Amino acid sequence: MKKLVLALLLVSAAVSAQDMEVKSGDFAFLKDQKEVNVVFDYSNFTMMKEKKSEAQYVQERKAELDQKAKGNGSIWEKKWIAAKEQIWTPKFLEIANIVLTKEHKDLSFQENLKTPYTLIVQTVWVYPGWDAGIMKQQAKVTTNLKFVDSADKSKVLLEITSEEAPGDQWGNNYSNESRIGEGFAKTAKSMSKLIAKKAYK
């Protein structure tokens, strides 16, 4: 029985693993910064294992919900559109700043700042997961984190890829949008820990 529990824990850990890789550049430029501007790019990500376009996913999800209760598809679509600004973006910013504060680093991330450097958070792939009460599967979020010169965004100082950041909460969470938000929170947490470790040597 103990072996079975251990095996399940190992499988769970493997499933929820996040791969964060520095693709180019270094962290040195961040050491003396107090604030970094952030831009979120949700314009061209794919979804699900089939890598559907966001538009296709929304269309299919709307139809599925309308079959269960007429009109609910359009209600959900409004929640989906709002989730980017009301859940995903704030989750990323809040957790990034909380982690840096806990690490005693005087650096914060905010939108709409005039700063020397900008972080572009490009969403690449999203899996919303599901929750059926007794059983559930966490969301996964893949992003490309690109630190650029604010005056010339073609100048990339640091690029990090984050593959399949897990999004889950304790207890039950029946909102796809909220679970995805937790994936953005996990991405931010891993990024800030990496910055705290690498930028302040």
Coordinates of C-alpha atoms in Angstrom, one line a residue:
M1 CA 0.0 0.0 0.0
K2 CA 2.8 2.4 0.9
K3 CA 4.5 1.6 -2.4
L4 CA 1.3 2.4 -4.3
V5 CA 0.9 5.8 -2.5
L6 CA 4.5 6.7 -3.2
A7 CA 4.1 5.7 -6.9
L8 CA 1.0 7.9 -7.1
L9 CA 2.8 10.8 -5.5
L10 CA 5.7 10.5 -8.0
V11 CA 3.3 10.3 -10.9
S12 CA 1.5 13.4 -9.6
A13 CA 4.8 15.3 -9.2
A14 CA 5.8 14.4 -12.7
V15 CA 2.5 15.4 -14.2
S16 CA 2.6 18.8 -12.5
A17 CA 6.2 19.6 -13.3
Q18 CA 7.0 23.0 -14.9
D19 CA 9.9 23.4 -17.3
M20 CA 11.4 27.0 -17.1
E21 CA 14.4 27.5 -19.4
V22 CA 16.5 30.6 -20.1
K23 CA 16.7 30.7 -23.9
S24 CA 19.0 33.8 -24.3
G25 CA 20.5 36.7 -22.4
D26 CA 21.2 37.1 -18.7
F27 CA 19.7 38.8 -15.6
A28 CA 22.3 41.4 -14.8
F29 CA 20.3 44.4 -16.1
L30 CA 17.6 43.8 -13.6
K31 CA 19.8 44.2 -10.5
D32 CA 19.5 48.0 -10.4
Q33 CA 15.9 48.3 -11.5
K34 CA 13.1 49.2 -9.2
E35 CA 10.2 48.7 -11.6
V36 CA 9.6 46.9 -14.9
N37 CA 6.8 47.6 -17.3
V38 CA 4.7 44.5 -18.3
V39 CA 2.7 43.9 -21.5
F40 CA 0.5 40.8 -21.8
D41 CA 0.1 39.3 -25.2
Y42 CA -3.0 37.0 -25.5
S43 CA -3.3 37.4 -29.3
N44 CA -2.2 34.1 -30.7
F45 CA -2.3 31.2 -28.3
T46 CA -3.5 27.6 -28.9
M47 CA -5.5 25.4 -26.6
M48 CA -6.1 21.8 -25.6
K49 CA -4.0 18.8 -26.6
E50 CA -5.2 19.4 -30.2
K51 CA -3.7 22.9 -30.2
K52 CA -7.0 24.5 -31.3
S53 CA -7.1 28.2 -31.9
E54 CA -8.7 30.2 -29.1
A55 CA -11.6 31.1 -31.4
Q56 CA -12.3 27.5 -32.1
Y57 CA -12.2 26.6 -28.4
V58 CA -14.6 29.4 -27.6
Q59 CA -17.0 28.4 -30.4
E60 CA -17.1 24.8 -29.3
R61 CA -17.4 25.6 -25.6
K62 CA -20.3 28.0 -26.2
A63 CA -22.1 25.3 -28.2
E64 CA -21.5 22.8 -25.5
L65 CA -22.9 25.0 -22.8
D66 CA -25.9 26.1 -24.9
Q67 CA -26.8 22.5 -25.3
K68 CA -27.0 22.1 -21.5
A69 CA -28.9 25.4 -21.0
K70 CA -29.8 27.8 -23.8
G71 CA -28.1 31.2 -23.4
N72 CA -25.3 30.0 -21.1
G73 CA -22.8 29.9 -23.9
S74 CA -22.9 33.7 -24.4
I75 CA -22.8 34.2 -20.6
W76 CA -19.7 32.1 -20.4
E77 CA -18.0 33.8 -23.3
K78 CA -18.2 37.2 -21.5
K79 CA -16.6 35.6 -18.5
W80 CA -13.9 34.1 -20.7
I81 CA -13.1 37.4 -22.4
A82 CA -13.0 39.2 -19.0
A83 CA -10.8 36.6 -17.4
K84 CA -7.7 37.9 -19.1
E85 CA -7.9 41.3 -17.5
Q86 CA -9.7 40.3 -14.3
I87 CA -7.9 37.0 -13.4
W88 CA -4.9 36.0 -15.5
T89 CA -3.1 39.4 -15.7
P90 CA -3.6 40.3 -12.0
K91 CA -2.7 36.9 -10.8
F92 CA 0.7 37.1 -12.6
L93 CA 1.5 40.5 -11.4
E94 CA 0.4 39.9 -7.8
I95 CA 2.4 36.7 -7.3
A96 CA 5.5 38.1 -9.1
N97 CA 5.6 41.0 -6.7
I98 CA 4.7 39.0 -3.6
V99 CA 7.6 36.5 -4.3
L100 CA 10.1 39.3 -4.9
T101 CA 9.0 41.1 -1.6
K102 CA 9.4 37.8 0.3
E103 CA 12.9 37.5 -1.2
H104 CA 13.7 41.0 0.0
K105 CA 14.2 42.3 -3.6
D106 CA 13.3 45.9 -4.3
L107 CA 11.8 45.2 -7.7
S108 CA 8.1 45.2 -8.9
F109 CA 6.2 44.5 -12.1
Q110 CA 3.3 46.7 -13.2
E111 CA 1.5 47.6 -16.4
N112 CA 1.6 51.0 -18.2
L113 CA 4.9 52.2 -16.7
K114 CA 7.5 54.3 -18.4
T115 CA 10.6 52.3 -17.5
P116 CA 13.8 51.3 -19.4
Y117 CA 12.8 47.7 -19.7
T118 CA 9.5 45.9 -20.5
L119 CA 8.5 42.3 -19.9
I120 CA 6.3 40.9 -22.6
V121 CA 4.3 37.9 -21.3
Q122 CA 3.3 36.0 -24.4
T123 CA 0.7 33.2 -23.9
V124 CA 1.6 30.3 -26.1
W125 CA -0.6 27.4 -25.1
V126 CA -3.4 26.8 -22.5
Y127 CA -5.1 23.7 -21.2
P128 CA -8.0 24.6 -18.9
G129 CA -8.1 21.3 -17.0
W130 CA -11.3 20.1 -15.3
D131 CA -12.9 19.4 -12.0
A132 CA -15.5 16.7 -11.5
G133 CA -15.6 16.8 -7.7
I134 CA -13.9 13.5 -6.8
M135 CA -11.5 13.6 -9.7
K136 CA -9.8 16.6 -11.4
Q137 CA -7.0 17.6 -13.7
Q138 CA -5.1 20.9 -13.2
A139 CA -4.8 23.6 -15.9
K140 CA -1.5 24.1 -17.7
V141 CA -0.1 27.3 -19.1
T142 CA 2.9 27.7 -21.5
T143 CA 4.3 31.2 -21.9
N144 CA 7.3 33.0 -23.4
L145 CA 8.7 35.7 -21.1
K146 CA 10.7 38.3 -23.1
F147 CA 12.5 41.2 -21.4
V148 CA 13.1 43.9 -24.0
D149 CA 14.4 47.5 -24.2
S150 CA 11.3 49.7 -23.9
A151 CA 12.6 52.1 -26.5
D152 CA 13.3 49.4 -29.0
K153 CA 11.4 46.2 -28.4
S154 CA 13.4 44.3 -31.0
K155 CA 16.3 44.4 -28.5
V156 CA 15.8 41.3 -26.3
L157 CA 17.9 41.3 -23.1
L158 CA 16.5 38.1 -21.6
E159 CA 14.1 35.4 -22.9
I160 CA 12.7 32.6 -20.7
T161 CA 10.3 29.9 -21.8
S162 CA 7.9 28.4 -19.3
E163 CA 6.3 25.1 -20.3
E164 CA 3.1 23.8 -18.8
A165 CA 3.0 25.7 -15.5
P166 CA 0.4 23.9 -13.4
G167 CA -2.8 25.7 -12.3
D168 CA -4.7 24.2 -9.4
Q169 CA -6.1 25.2 -6.0
W170 CA -6.9 23.3 -2.8
G171 CA -10.3 21.9 -2.7
N172 CA -12.6 22.1 -5.7
N173 CA -12.4 24.7 -8.4
Y174 CA -15.0 24.4 -11.1
S175 CA -14.0 27.5 -13.0
N176 CA -11.7 26.9 -16.0
E177 CA -10.8 30.6 -16.0
S178 CA -9.7 30.5 -12.4
R179 CA -7.6 27.4 -12.8
I180 CA -5.9 28.9 -15.8
G181 CA -5.2 32.0 -13.6
E182 CA -3.4 29.7 -11.1
G183 CA -1.2 28.6 -14.0
F184 CA -0.2 32.3 -14.6
A185 CA 0.4 32.6 -10.8
K186 CA 2.8 29.6 -10.9
T187 CA 4.6 31.1 -13.9
A188 CA 5.1 34.3 -12.1
K189 CA 6.3 32.6 -8.9
S190 CA 8.9 30.6 -10.8
M191 CA 10.1 33.6 -12.8
S192 CA 10.5 35.8 -9.7
K193 CA 12.4 33.1 -7.8
L194 CA 14.7 32.8 -10.8
I195 CA 15.2 36.5 -10.9
A196 CA 15.9 36.6 -7.1
K197 CA 18.5 33.9 -7.5
K198 CA 20.2 35.0 -10.7
A199 CA 20.0 38.9 -10.8
Y200 CA 21.5 39.7 -7.4
K201 CA 24.8 37.8 -7.4

